[in-house]
Amino acid sequence: MFPFIKNTMFAGVDLAAMIDGTSTGKRNGILQKIFDMMGSGILRPSHPVQTFSIAQADEGFRLLLSGKSTGKIVLTVSKEDIVPFRQGDDSDYRFSKDATYVIAGGLGGIGRQLARWMVRRGAVNIILLTRSHPDKHPEKLRILSELETQGINLCYRVCDIADFQSVREALEGAAQTMPPIKGCFQSAMVIQDRTFGAMTCQEWRQSVQPKVQGSWNLHAILPAGLDYFVMLSSTVCIFGNAGQGNYAAGNTFQDALARYRVARGEKAVAIDLGMILDEGWLAERQDIHHRVMQFDHVLPLSQRELFALFDYYCNPKTTFASPTAGQVITGIQLPVMIARAGREIPEVLHRPLFRAMHQIVPKGSDTTATITNKVHNFAGLIKEAVSLEAAGEVVAEALKAKLCKILGLEVQERTINEKMDSFGVDSLIALEVRNWLAKEMRAEMAVYEILGDVKLIDTGLAVAKKSEFRQAHWGHV
């Protein structure tokens, strides 16, 4: 207390509040003055400083609460620390027998598994909203028969959830004979893939409406105070995907709607799903499934992991600390794991959005090991070519490897003398290849130059001619 004899003042200054709303010039001036005062010793860090490892955090907090500490207490973190934690209680809730639960898209692959899971967790009143009649679909008839055999009070309605009146009539009709609705899964979706420039208005609407109008209709019609409102969104709206601008837009809306509901005090979560291995639209289309498996940045999600998420977010005890908690992103592979496997880290993971993921190293990983990233120096390879024809072969070989990676083909089984269409190149893949050529080869190609009845070697030569890496000694062609 000695300094206070000289009329010393003690003040707590919130620097963030001080500079908030100020001009850039004034803010920089304040910060510069503070740094000057620190440099001259007028401002000094608090002392003494007592440090505790993160494993001793409880000791540090006890000392802080005792009132016997002076200066600062600092927690340090190292990879060797073992942090104690308290195991949370296992989920023991059951769906109420006195409540009804809605599944929109309830006869789709995931919808059918959802219904089975909910029955195992105690649900006895279920409404399935489906776009098409189940009569001509054996797997849909099978689940209906299975649930009815178990004594489930099942109500399925054929309706377009993008049609407000249709949804309201379906739910009001079911309400006549069923208990109050307490939860909803929105798993409806329509895929209409096409590049944005070639997409028709109808294709845009067919994909967007179930996600946008459909989700909003459910939000508007269902009662307040639900135990859960789960929307199955997609990581497509995080990464973007050529040919799926409509689908990405619809899923982005669902992410925003979940935040909106949470901000209003209602339950909601949009789970941005990646690749589901066991069930769903992708699992039922093996050709596309095989292609997606080649994407290094996609981490497949098992059915067990999927239902663990549902188990958490359907629990009435689950709370949301902020609106951002209403969006959950799954299925993104860590860059360090891609590199450790000797694969090239995809360009999408180099975006600023994913920069922090490059700092994450899973527990137990050898952080001292050198991880190499197979990045080809195409500029050097092309420049070293002795002729335009040789450069064309370099490009063609690289293009072959790229196509095989995208399409899940064996590189050893293909040659650069094969035609592009023999690889199964469509307009979506051609667009991806065009962007890759522009980035890696510095050559601007039109999509029509990549598609069709043209050999890889000829495409390689055309790219080499247009490349910024072309050498003067090759001559004019």
GROMACS .gro file of C-alpha atoms in nm:
model
  477
    1MET     CA    1   0.000   0.000   0.000
    2PHE     CA    2   0.306   0.229   0.024
    3PRO     CA    3   0.261   0.385  -0.324
    4PHE     CA    4  -0.083   0.515  -0.229
    5ILE     CA    5   0.075   0.747   0.035
    6LYS     CA    6   0.187   0.959  -0.261
    7ASN     CA    7  -0.170   0.991  -0.395
    8THR     CA    8  -0.111   0.711  -0.642
    9MET     CA    9  -0.421   0.603  -0.834
   10PHE     CA   10  -0.515   0.245  -0.924
   11ALA     CA   11  -0.723   0.216  -1.241
   12GLY     CA   12  -0.849  -0.072  -1.449
   13VAL     CA   13  -0.846   0.018  -1.820
   14ASP     CA   14  -1.037  -0.183  -2.080
   15LEU     CA   15  -0.827  -0.116  -2.388
   16ALA     CA   16  -1.074  -0.291  -2.619
   17ALA     CA   17  -1.357  -0.061  -2.504
   18MET     CA   18  -1.131   0.241  -2.538
   19ILE     CA   19  -1.048   0.185  -2.904
   20ASP     CA   20  -1.385   0.043  -3.008
   21GLY     CA   21  -1.550   0.270  -3.262
   22THR     CA   22  -1.249   0.499  -3.300
   23SER     CA   23  -1.091   0.583  -3.633
   24THR     CA   24  -0.800   0.378  -3.761
   25GLY     CA   25  -0.562   0.669  -3.714
   26LYS     CA   26  -0.663   0.730  -3.353
   27ARG     CA   27  -0.657   0.359  -3.273
   28ASN     CA   28  -0.304   0.326  -3.412
   29GLY     CA   29  -0.197   0.632  -3.215
   30ILE     CA   30  -0.325   0.487  -2.886
   31LEU     CA   31  -0.156   0.153  -2.946
   32GLN     CA   32   0.171   0.318  -3.049
   33LYS     CA   33   0.175   0.526  -2.729
   34ILE     CA   34   0.116   0.215  -2.519
   35PHE     CA   35   0.399   0.031  -2.693
   36ASP     CA   36   0.630   0.331  -2.639
   37MET     CA   37   0.545   0.339  -2.268
   38MET     CA   38   0.615  -0.034  -2.242
   39GLY     CA   39   0.943   0.006  -2.428
   40SER     CA   40   1.059   0.286  -2.194
   41GLY     CA   41   0.960   0.093  -1.881
   42ILE     CA   42   0.676   0.325  -1.775
   43LEU     CA   43   0.437   0.034  -1.818
   44ARG     CA   44   0.557  -0.299  -1.684
   45PRO     CA   45   0.402  -0.646  -1.664
   46SER     CA   46   0.251  -0.750  -1.334
   47HIS     CA   47   0.482  -0.935  -1.100
   48PRO     CA   48   0.544  -1.180  -0.956
   49VAL     CA   49   0.418  -1.431  -1.212
   50GLN     CA   50   0.326  -1.776  -1.085
   51THR     CA   51   0.292  -2.046  -1.349
   52PHE     CA   52   0.099  -2.371  -1.340
   53SER     CA   53   0.080  -2.633  -1.613
   54ILE     CA   54  -0.263  -2.695  -1.759
   55ALA     CA   55  -0.255  -3.028  -1.576
   56GLN     CA   56  -0.238  -2.827  -1.250
   57ALA     CA   57  -0.515  -2.585  -1.342
   58ASP     CA   58  -0.718  -2.676  -1.033
   59GLU     CA   59  -0.426  -2.575  -0.806
   60GLY     CA   60  -0.390  -2.243  -0.986
   61PHE     CA   61  -0.760  -2.161  -0.950
   62ARG     CA   62  -0.759  -2.260  -0.582
   63LEU     CA   63  -0.470  -2.021  -0.518
   64LEU     CA   64  -0.650  -1.745  -0.707
   65LEU     CA   65  -0.968  -1.797  -0.504
   66SER     CA   66  -0.778  -1.803  -0.176
   67GLY     CA   67  -0.694  -1.434  -0.206
   68LYS     CA   68  -0.333  -1.505  -0.105
   69SER     CA   69  -0.182  -1.457  -0.449
   70THR     CA   70  -0.018  -1.142  -0.584
   71GLY     CA   71   0.073  -1.057  -0.939
   72LYS     CA   72  -0.052  -1.292  -1.209
   73ILE     CA   73  -0.131  -1.663  -1.225
   74VAL     CA   74  -0.056  -1.806  -1.570
   75LEU     CA   75  -0.145  -2.147  -1.709
   76THR     CA   76   0.109  -2.300  -1.946
   77VAL     CA   77   0.029  -2.564  -2.206
   78SER     CA   78   0.254  -2.835  -2.346
   79LYS     CA   79   0.189  -3.149  -2.546
   80GLU     CA   80   0.310  -3.367  -2.258
   81ASP     CA   81   0.046  -3.243  -2.012
   82ILE     CA   82  -0.220  -3.489  -1.906
   83VAL     CA   83  -0.534  -3.292  -1.828
   84PRO     CA   84  -0.782  -3.440  -1.579
   85PHE     CA   85  -1.148  -3.421  -1.673
   86ARG     CA   86  -1.479  -3.541  -1.543
   87GLN     CA   87  -1.661  -3.792  -1.759
   88GLY     CA   88  -2.006  -3.668  -1.851
   89ASP     CA   89  -2.309  -3.880  -1.786
   90ASP     CA   90  -2.405  -4.129  -2.057
   91SER     CA   91  -2.718  -4.033  -2.245
   92ASP     CA   92  -3.011  -4.206  -2.077
   93TYR     CA   93  -3.308  -4.016  -2.218
   94ARG     CA   94  -3.590  -4.187  -2.406
   95PHE     CA   95  -3.832  -4.043  -2.657
   96SER     CA   96  -4.164  -3.978  -2.490
   97LYS     CA   97  -4.455  -4.214  -2.554
   98ASP     CA   98  -4.684  -3.914  -2.509
   99ALA     CA   99  -4.526  -3.715  -2.792
  100THR     CA  100  -4.518  -3.730  -3.172
  101TYR     CA  101  -4.203  -3.690  -3.380
  102VAL     CA  102  -4.180  -3.576  -3.744
  103ILE     CA  103  -3.932  -3.697  -4.006
  104ALA     CA  104  -3.943  -3.499  -4.330
  105GLY     CA  105  -3.791  -3.709  -4.605
  106GLY     CA  106  -3.878  -3.998  -4.378
  107LEU     CA  107  -3.866  -4.272  -4.641
  108GLY     CA  108  -3.522  -4.184  -4.776
  109GLY     CA  109  -3.212  -4.386  -4.683
  110ILE     CA  110  -3.124  -4.187  -4.371
  111GLY     CA  111  -3.492  -4.126  -4.290
  112ARG     CA  112  -3.562  -4.499  -4.272
  113GLN     CA  113  -3.268  -4.557  -4.038
  114LEU     CA  114  -3.378  -4.258  -3.830
  115ALA     CA  115  -3.721  -4.412  -3.778
  116ARG     CA  116  -3.569  -4.743  -3.665
  117TRP     CA  117  -3.331  -4.564  -3.426
  118MET     CA  118  -3.609  -4.355  -3.275
  119VAL     CA  119  -3.821  -4.665  -3.214
  120ARG     CA  120  -3.528  -4.827  -3.035
  121ARG     CA  121  -3.509  -4.513  -2.818
  122GLY     CA  122  -3.874  -4.534  -2.719
  123ALA     CA  123  -4.067  -4.337  -2.983
  124VAL     CA  124  -4.412  -4.480  -3.056
  125ASN     CA  125  -4.577  -4.193  -3.250
  126ILE     CA  126  -4.404  -4.099  -3.575
  127ILE     CA  127  -4.511  -3.889  -3.875
  128LEU     CA  128  -4.324  -3.955  -4.200
  129LEU     CA  129  -4.348  -3.683  -4.466
  130THR     CA  130  -4.246  -3.811  -4.809
  131ARG     CA  131  -4.246  -3.661  -5.157
  132SER     CA  132  -4.332  -3.980  -5.344
  133HIS     CA  133  -4.575  -4.263  -5.278
  134PRO     CA  134  -4.403  -4.575  -5.140
  135ASP     CA  135  -4.602  -4.826  -5.350
  136LYS     CA  136  -4.332  -4.881  -5.612
  137HIS     CA  137  -4.039  -4.885  -5.369
  138PRO     CA  138  -3.989  -5.219  -5.187
  139GLU     CA  139  -3.746  -5.074  -4.931
  140LYS     CA  140  -3.999  -4.805  -4.836
  141LEU     CA  141  -4.285  -5.052  -4.805
  142ARG     CA  142  -4.058  -5.272  -4.594
  143ILE     CA  143  -3.992  -5.004  -4.332
  144LEU     CA  144  -4.362  -4.916  -4.310
  145SER     CA  145  -4.453  -5.280  -4.256
  146GLU     CA  146  -4.169  -5.324  -4.007
  147LEU     CA  147  -4.275  -5.028  -3.792
  148GLU     CA  148  -4.644  -5.118  -3.800
  149THR     CA  149  -4.560  -5.475  -3.694
  150GLN     CA  150  -4.384  -5.333  -3.388
  151GLY     CA  151  -4.704  -5.156  -3.288
  152ILE     CA  152  -4.583  -4.807  -3.378
  153ASN     CA  153  -4.850  -4.544  -3.425
  154LEU     CA  154  -4.725  -4.453  -3.771
  155CYS     CA  155  -4.864  -4.184  -3.998
  156TYR     CA  156  -4.708  -4.123  -4.337
  157ARG     CA  157  -4.821  -3.841  -4.561
  158VAL     CA  158  -4.731  -3.786  -4.926
  159CYS     CA  159  -4.673  -3.413  -4.952
  160ASP     CA  160  -4.433  -3.156  -5.090
  161ILE     CA  161  -4.282  -2.986  -4.785
  162ALA     CA  162  -4.203  -2.683  -5.001
  163ASP     CA  163  -4.581  -2.630  -5.026
  164PHE     CA  164  -4.697  -2.454  -4.708
  165GLN     CA  165  -5.060  -2.559  -4.740
  166SER     CA  166  -4.967  -2.921  -4.808
  167VAL     CA  167  -4.748  -2.939  -4.496
  168ARG     CA  168  -5.007  -2.771  -4.277
  169GLU     CA  169  -5.285  -3.006  -4.391
  170ALA     CA  170  -5.063  -3.312  -4.338
  171LEU     CA  171  -4.965  -3.213  -3.985
  172GLU     CA  172  -5.310  -3.090  -3.884
  173GLY     CA  173  -5.463  -3.414  -4.011
  174ALA     CA  174  -5.220  -3.624  -3.809
  175ALA     CA  175  -5.280  -3.410  -3.501
  176GLN     CA  176  -5.639  -3.535  -3.486
  177THR     CA  177  -5.529  -3.880  -3.372
  178MET     CA  178  -5.176  -3.830  -3.237
  179PRO     CA  179  -5.017  -3.662  -2.931
  180PRO     CA  180  -4.851  -3.315  -2.956
  181ILE     CA  181  -4.542  -3.288  -3.177
  182LYS     CA  182  -4.220  -3.248  -2.976
  183GLY     CA  183  -3.945  -3.296  -3.232
  184CYS     CA  184  -3.858  -3.283  -3.601
  185PHE     CA  185  -3.592  -3.415  -3.838
  186GLN     CA  186  -3.566  -3.239  -4.173
  187SER     CA  187  -3.382  -3.477  -4.407
  188ALA     CA  188  -3.557  -3.391  -4.735
  189MET     CA  189  -3.333  -3.319  -5.033
  190VAL     CA  190  -3.328  -3.315  -5.413
  191ILE     CA  191  -3.005  -3.333  -5.613
  192GLN     CA  192  -2.996  -3.157  -5.951
  193ASP     CA  193  -2.627  -3.124  -6.039
  194ARG     CA  194  -2.527  -2.892  -6.320
  195THR     CA  195  -2.281  -2.608  -6.364
  196PHE     CA  196  -2.440  -2.278  -6.270
  197GLY     CA  197  -2.417  -2.135  -6.619
  198ALA     CA  198  -2.604  -2.431  -6.768
  199MET     CA  199  -2.853  -2.475  -6.483
  200THR     CA  200  -3.217  -2.407  -6.561
  201CYS     CA  201  -3.445  -2.217  -6.327
  202GLN     CA  202  -3.643  -2.537  -6.269
  203GLU     CA  203  -3.329  -2.730  -6.169
  204TRP     CA  204  -3.235  -2.453  -5.928
  205ARG     CA  205  -3.578  -2.454  -5.765
  206GLN     CA  206  -3.608  -2.832  -5.746
  207SER     CA  207  -3.292  -2.852  -5.536
  208VAL     CA  208  -3.333  -2.533  -5.332
  209GLN     CA  209  -3.703  -2.554  -5.240
  210PRO     CA  210  -3.696  -2.862  -5.011
  211LYS     CA  211  -3.413  -2.703  -4.814
  212VAL     CA  212  -3.535  -2.343  -4.809
  213GLN     CA  213  -3.915  -2.334  -4.835
  214GLY     CA  214  -3.942  -2.682  -4.684
  215SER     CA  215  -3.734  -2.600  -4.376
  216TRP     CA  216  -3.907  -2.265  -4.329
  217ASN     CA  217  -4.251  -2.423  -4.356
  218LEU     CA  218  -4.165  -2.673  -4.084
  219HIS     CA  219  -4.025  -2.392  -3.868
  220ALA     CA  220  -4.338  -2.183  -3.918
  221ILE     CA  221  -4.600  -2.458  -3.877
  222LEU     CA  222  -4.457  -2.672  -3.598
  223PRO     CA  223  -4.529  -2.559  -3.241
  224ALA     CA  224  -4.283  -2.362  -3.029
  225GLY     CA  225  -4.089  -2.535  -2.753
  226LEU     CA  226  -3.978  -2.844  -2.946
  227ASP     CA  227  -3.727  -3.077  -2.779
  228TYR     CA  228  -3.523  -3.072  -3.100
  229PHE     CA  229  -3.532  -2.945  -3.458
  230VAL     CA  230  -3.254  -3.119  -3.654
  231MET     CA  231  -3.181  -3.029  -4.017
  232LEU     CA  232  -2.949  -3.247  -4.221
  233SER     CA  233  -2.733  -2.998  -4.407
  234SER     CA  234  -2.412  -3.066  -4.602
  235THR     CA  235  -2.045  -2.967  -4.607
  236VAL     CA  236  -2.105  -2.873  -4.971
  237CYS     CA  237  -2.206  -2.532  -4.837
  238ILE     CA  238  -1.868  -2.510  -4.660
  239PHE     CA  239  -1.637  -2.628  -4.939
  240GLY     CA  240  -1.846  -2.548  -5.242
  241ASN     CA  241  -1.865  -2.804  -5.519
  242ALA     CA  242  -1.871  -2.749  -5.894
  243GLY     CA  243  -2.218  -2.821  -6.026
  244GLN     CA  244  -2.389  -2.802  -5.687
  245GLY     CA  245  -2.449  -2.430  -5.645
  246ASN     CA  246  -2.821  -2.492  -5.592
  247TYR     CA  247  -2.765  -2.762  -5.331
  248ALA     CA  248  -2.503  -2.549  -5.151
  249ALA     CA  249  -2.744  -2.254  -5.140
  250GLY     CA  250  -3.019  -2.463  -4.984
  251ASN     CA  251  -2.791  -2.605  -4.717
  252THR     CA  252  -2.652  -2.261  -4.638
  253PHE     CA  253  -3.006  -2.145  -4.571
  254GLN     CA  254  -3.055  -2.432  -4.325
  255ASP     CA  255  -2.739  -2.330  -4.139
  256ALA     CA  256  -2.872  -1.975  -4.110
  257LEU     CA  257  -3.219  -2.094  -4.005
  258ALA     CA  258  -3.071  -2.300  -3.722
  259ARG     CA  259  -2.887  -1.995  -3.590
  260TYR     CA  260  -3.204  -1.788  -3.623
  261ARG     CA  261  -3.408  -2.033  -3.420
  262VAL     CA  262  -3.144  -2.059  -3.147
  263ALA     CA  263  -3.123  -1.679  -3.128
  264ARG     CA  264  -3.501  -1.678  -3.067
  265GLY     CA  265  -3.470  -1.928  -2.784
  266GLU     CA  266  -3.586  -2.232  -2.984
  267LYS     CA  267  -3.406  -2.562  -3.028
  268ALA     CA  268  -3.238  -2.614  -3.366
  269VAL     CA  269  -2.924  -2.752  -3.520
  270ALA     CA  270  -2.807  -2.786  -3.880
  271ILE     CA  271  -2.559  -3.072  -3.908
  272ASP     CA  272  -2.335  -3.021  -4.211
  273LEU     CA  273  -2.278  -3.382  -4.312
  274GLY     CA  274  -1.998  -3.501  -4.534
  275MET     CA  275  -1.990  -3.850  -4.678
  276ILE     CA  276  -2.212  -4.106  -4.502
  277LEU     CA  277  -2.080  -4.457  -4.557
  278ASP     CA  278  -2.374  -4.676  -4.468
  279GLU     CA  279  -2.700  -4.509  -4.566
  280GLY     CA  280  -2.842  -4.222  -4.765
  281TRP     CA  281  -2.836  -4.077  -5.114
  282LEU     CA  282  -2.462  -4.124  -5.167
  283ALA     CA  283  -2.450  -4.480  -5.033
  284GLU     CA  284  -2.721  -4.577  -5.282
  285ARG     CA  285  -2.518  -4.446  -5.581
  286GLN     CA  286  -2.196  -4.645  -5.588
  287ASP     CA  287  -2.051  -4.470  -5.894
  288ILE     CA  288  -2.065  -4.130  -5.726
  289HIS     CA  289  -1.970  -4.281  -5.390
  290HIS     CA  290  -1.648  -4.421  -5.540
  291ARG     CA  291  -1.564  -4.084  -5.693
  292VAL     CA  292  -1.620  -3.891  -5.369
  293MET     CA  293  -1.397  -4.139  -5.184
  294GLN     CA  294  -1.108  -4.001  -5.388
  295PHE     CA  295  -1.145  -3.658  -5.227
  296ASP     CA  296  -0.867  -3.635  -4.970
  297HIS     CA  297  -1.034  -3.357  -4.771
  298VAL     CA  298  -1.350  -3.563  -4.706
  299LEU     CA  299  -1.357  -3.773  -4.388
  300PRO     CA  300  -1.627  -4.044  -4.410
  301LEU     CA  301  -1.881  -4.055  -4.130
  302SER     CA  302  -2.003  -4.390  -4.003
  303GLN     CA  303  -2.363  -4.459  -3.908
  304ARG     CA  304  -2.252  -4.499  -3.546
  305GLU     CA  305  -2.097  -4.152  -3.545
  306LEU     CA  306  -2.401  -4.005  -3.718
  307PHE     CA  307  -2.642  -4.140  -3.460
  308ALA     CA  308  -2.415  -4.029  -3.177
  309LEU     CA  309  -2.471  -3.675  -3.306
  310PHE     CA  310  -2.847  -3.731  -3.320
  311ASP     CA  311  -2.838  -3.879  -2.972
  312TYR     CA  312  -2.679  -3.561  -2.838
  313TYR     CA  313  -2.893  -3.306  -3.021
  314CYS     CA  314  -3.224  -3.482  -2.957
  315ASN     CA  315  -3.165  -3.483  -2.583
  316PRO     CA  316  -3.400  -3.224  -2.426
  317LYS     CA  317  -3.121  -3.138  -2.178
  318THR     CA  318  -2.890  -3.019  -2.457
  319THR     CA  319  -2.848  -2.641  -2.445
  320PHE     CA  320  -2.697  -2.392  -2.689
  321ALA     CA  321  -2.459  -2.130  -2.551
  322SER     CA  322  -2.491  -1.906  -2.858
  323PRO     CA  323  -2.656  -1.903  -3.203
  324THR     CA  324  -2.334  -2.032  -3.362
  325ALA     CA  325  -2.381  -2.357  -3.168
  326GLY     CA  326  -2.673  -2.426  -3.401
  327GLN     CA  327  -2.438  -2.523  -3.682
  328VAL     CA  328  -2.221  -2.834  -3.663
  329ILE     CA  329  -1.965  -2.917  -3.933
  330THR     CA  330  -1.851  -3.276  -3.980
  331GLY     CA  331  -1.639  -3.484  -4.214
  332ILE     CA  332  -1.337  -3.262  -4.284
  333GLN     CA  333  -1.001  -3.437  -4.285
  334LEU     CA  334  -0.709  -3.265  -4.108
  335PRO     CA  335  -0.437  -3.138  -4.346
  336VAL     CA  336  -0.167  -3.302  -4.135
  337MET     CA  337  -0.329  -3.643  -4.183
  338ILE     CA  338  -0.350  -3.594  -4.561
  339ALA     CA  339   0.015  -3.491  -4.578
  340ARG     CA  340   0.126  -3.777  -4.353
  341ALA     CA  341  -0.035  -4.019  -4.598
  342GLY     CA  342   0.188  -3.873  -4.867
  343ARG     CA  343  -0.099  -3.704  -5.050
  344GLU     CA  344  -0.120  -3.350  -5.180
  345ILE     CA  345  -0.323  -3.123  -4.955
  346PRO     CA  346  -0.623  -3.013  -5.167
  347GLU     CA  347  -0.639  -2.652  -5.271
  348VAL     CA  348  -0.970  -2.606  -5.087
  349LEU     CA  349  -0.795  -2.659  -4.750
  350HIS     CA  350  -0.553  -2.375  -4.824
  351ARG     CA  351  -0.836  -2.123  -4.808
  352PRO     CA  352  -0.815  -1.882  -4.510
  353LEU     CA  353  -1.131  -2.041  -4.368
  354PHE     CA  354  -0.938  -2.362  -4.295
  355ARG     CA  355  -0.605  -2.208  -4.194
  356ALA     CA  356  -0.639  -2.300  -3.826
  357MET     CA  357  -0.684  -2.667  -3.917
  358HIS     CA  358  -0.323  -2.680  -4.035
  359GLN     CA  359  -0.213  -2.627  -3.672
  360ILE     CA  360  -0.409  -2.925  -3.537
  361VAL     CA  361  -0.210  -3.241  -3.471
  362PRO     CA  362  -0.407  -3.539  -3.336
  363LYS     CA  363  -0.309  -3.677  -2.998
  364GLY     CA  364  -0.048  -3.948  -3.023
  365SER     CA  365   0.086  -3.826  -3.359
  366ASP     CA  366   0.459  -3.800  -3.409
  367THR     CA  367   0.496  -3.422  -3.428
  368THR     CA  368   0.872  -3.447  -3.480
  369ALA     CA  369   0.840  -3.648  -3.797
  370THR     CA  370   0.891  -3.469  -4.124
  371ILE     CA  371   0.573  -3.456  -4.323
  372THR     CA  372   0.619  -3.407  -4.694
  373ASN     CA  373   0.353  -3.267  -4.917
  374LYS     CA  374   0.368  -3.399  -5.270
  375VAL     CA  375   0.339  -3.075  -5.459
  376HIS     CA  376   0.456  -3.108  -5.817
  377ASN     CA  377   0.666  -2.830  -5.960
  378PHE     CA  378   0.489  -2.815  -6.294
  379ALA     CA  379   0.656  -2.486  -6.380
  380GLY     CA  380   1.000  -2.644  -6.352
  381LEU     CA  381   0.901  -2.959  -6.538
  382ILE     CA  382   0.754  -2.767  -6.831
  383LYS     CA  383   1.045  -2.523  -6.851
  384GLU     CA  384   1.295  -2.811  -6.854
  385ALA     CA  385   1.123  -2.973  -7.153
  386VAL     CA  386   1.347  -2.968  -7.463
  387SER     CA  387   1.058  -2.906  -7.702
  388LEU     CA  388   0.691  -2.817  -7.718
  389GLU     CA  389   0.607  -3.184  -7.782
  390ALA     CA  390   0.800  -3.291  -7.473
  391ALA     CA  391   0.621  -3.027  -7.265
  392GLY     CA  392   0.291  -3.156  -7.402
  393GLU     CA  393   0.377  -3.507  -7.278
  394VAL     CA  394   0.457  -3.368  -6.930
  395VAL     CA  395   0.118  -3.197  -6.918
  396ALA     CA  396  -0.062  -3.504  -7.055
  397GLU     CA  397   0.092  -3.732  -6.790
  398ALA     CA  398  -0.002  -3.487  -6.515
  399LEU     CA  399  -0.353  -3.460  -6.659
  400LYS     CA  400  -0.386  -3.840  -6.668
  401ALA     CA  401  -0.286  -3.862  -6.301
  402LYS     CA  402  -0.533  -3.587  -6.211
  403LEU     CA  403  -0.824  -3.753  -6.392
  404CYS     CA  404  -0.749  -4.092  -6.238
  405LYS     CA  405  -0.746  -3.934  -5.892
  406ILE     CA  406  -1.078  -3.758  -5.950
  407LEU     CA  407  -1.249  -4.059  -6.106
  408GLY     CA  408  -1.095  -4.332  -5.893
  409LEU     CA  409  -0.910  -4.500  -6.180
  410GLU     CA  410  -0.578  -4.685  -6.176
  411VAL     CA  411  -0.304  -4.468  -6.329
  412GLN     CA  412  -0.108  -4.771  -6.449
  413GLU     CA  413  -0.402  -4.891  -6.656
  414ARG     CA  414  -0.446  -4.570  -6.857
  415THR     CA  415  -0.234  -4.402  -7.127
  416ILE     CA  416  -0.204  -4.050  -7.263
  417ASN     CA  417  -0.311  -4.176  -7.606
  418GLU     CA  418  -0.663  -4.243  -7.481
  419LYS     CA  419  -0.944  -3.998  -7.547
  420MET     CA  420  -1.082  -3.774  -7.277
  421ASP     CA  421  -1.433  -3.916  -7.298
  422SER     CA  422  -1.298  -4.268  -7.236
  423PHE     CA  423  -1.213  -4.150  -6.883
  424GLY     CA  424  -1.575  -4.055  -6.823
  425VAL     CA  425  -1.509  -3.681  -6.823
  426ASP     CA  426  -1.833  -3.485  -6.804
  427SER     CA  427  -1.892  -3.110  -6.790
  428LEU     CA  428  -1.851  -3.097  -6.411
  429ILE     CA  429  -1.513  -3.272  -6.418
  430ALA     CA  430  -1.407  -3.067  -6.720
  431LEU     CA  431  -1.474  -2.751  -6.520
  432GLU     CA  432  -1.258  -2.877  -6.233
  433VAL     CA  433  -0.982  -2.973  -6.475
  434ARG     CA  434  -0.998  -2.633  -6.643
  435ASN     CA  435  -0.951  -2.458  -6.309
  436TRP     CA  436  -0.665  -2.692  -6.221
  437LEU     CA  437  -0.488  -2.625  -6.552
  438ALA     CA  438  -0.523  -2.251  -6.499
  439LYS     CA  439  -0.370  -2.274  -6.153
  440GLU     CA  440  -0.097  -2.533  -6.204
  441MET     CA  441  -0.007  -2.492  -6.572
  442ARG     CA  442  -0.097  -2.124  -6.607
  443ALA     CA  443  -0.299  -2.203  -6.917
  444GLU     CA  444  -0.650  -2.076  -6.985
  445MET     CA  445  -0.855  -2.346  -7.153
  446ALA     CA  446  -1.221  -2.354  -7.249
  447VAL     CA  447  -1.436  -2.641  -7.122
  448TYR     CA  448  -1.515  -2.753  -7.478
  449GLU     CA  449  -1.139  -2.797  -7.540
  450ILE     CA  450  -1.128  -3.055  -7.261
  451LEU     CA  451  -1.447  -3.245  -7.337
  452GLY     CA  452  -1.512  -3.489  -7.616
  453ASP     CA  453  -1.326  -3.679  -7.884
  454VAL     CA  454  -0.971  -3.561  -7.812
  455LYS     CA  455  -0.669  -3.753  -7.685
  456LEU     CA  456  -0.490  -3.659  -7.364
  457ILE     CA  457  -0.167  -3.604  -7.552
  458ASP     CA  458  -0.340  -3.355  -7.783
  459THR     CA  459  -0.491  -3.172  -7.486
  460GLY     CA  460  -0.147  -3.167  -7.324
  461LEU     CA  461   0.005  -3.010  -7.634
  462ALA     CA  462  -0.271  -2.747  -7.647
  463VAL     CA  463  -0.209  -2.661  -7.282
  464ALA     CA  464   0.167  -2.636  -7.334
  465LYS     CA  465   0.111  -2.392  -7.624
  466LYS     CA  466  -0.102  -2.166  -7.403
  467SER     CA  467   0.100  -2.201  -7.083
  468GLU     CA  468   0.282  -1.901  -6.936
  469PHE     CA  469   0.574  -2.141  -6.881
  470ARG     CA  470   0.625  -2.188  -7.256
  471GLN     CA  471   0.990  -2.136  -7.361
  472ALA     CA  472   1.107  -1.923  -7.650
  473HIS     CA  473   1.355  -2.187  -7.775
  474TRP     CA  474   1.065  -2.422  -7.853
  475GLY     CA  475   0.990  -2.208  -8.157
  476HIS     CA  476   0.651  -2.109  -8.300
  477VAL     CA  477   0.386  -2.367  -8.374
   0.00000   0.00000   0.00000
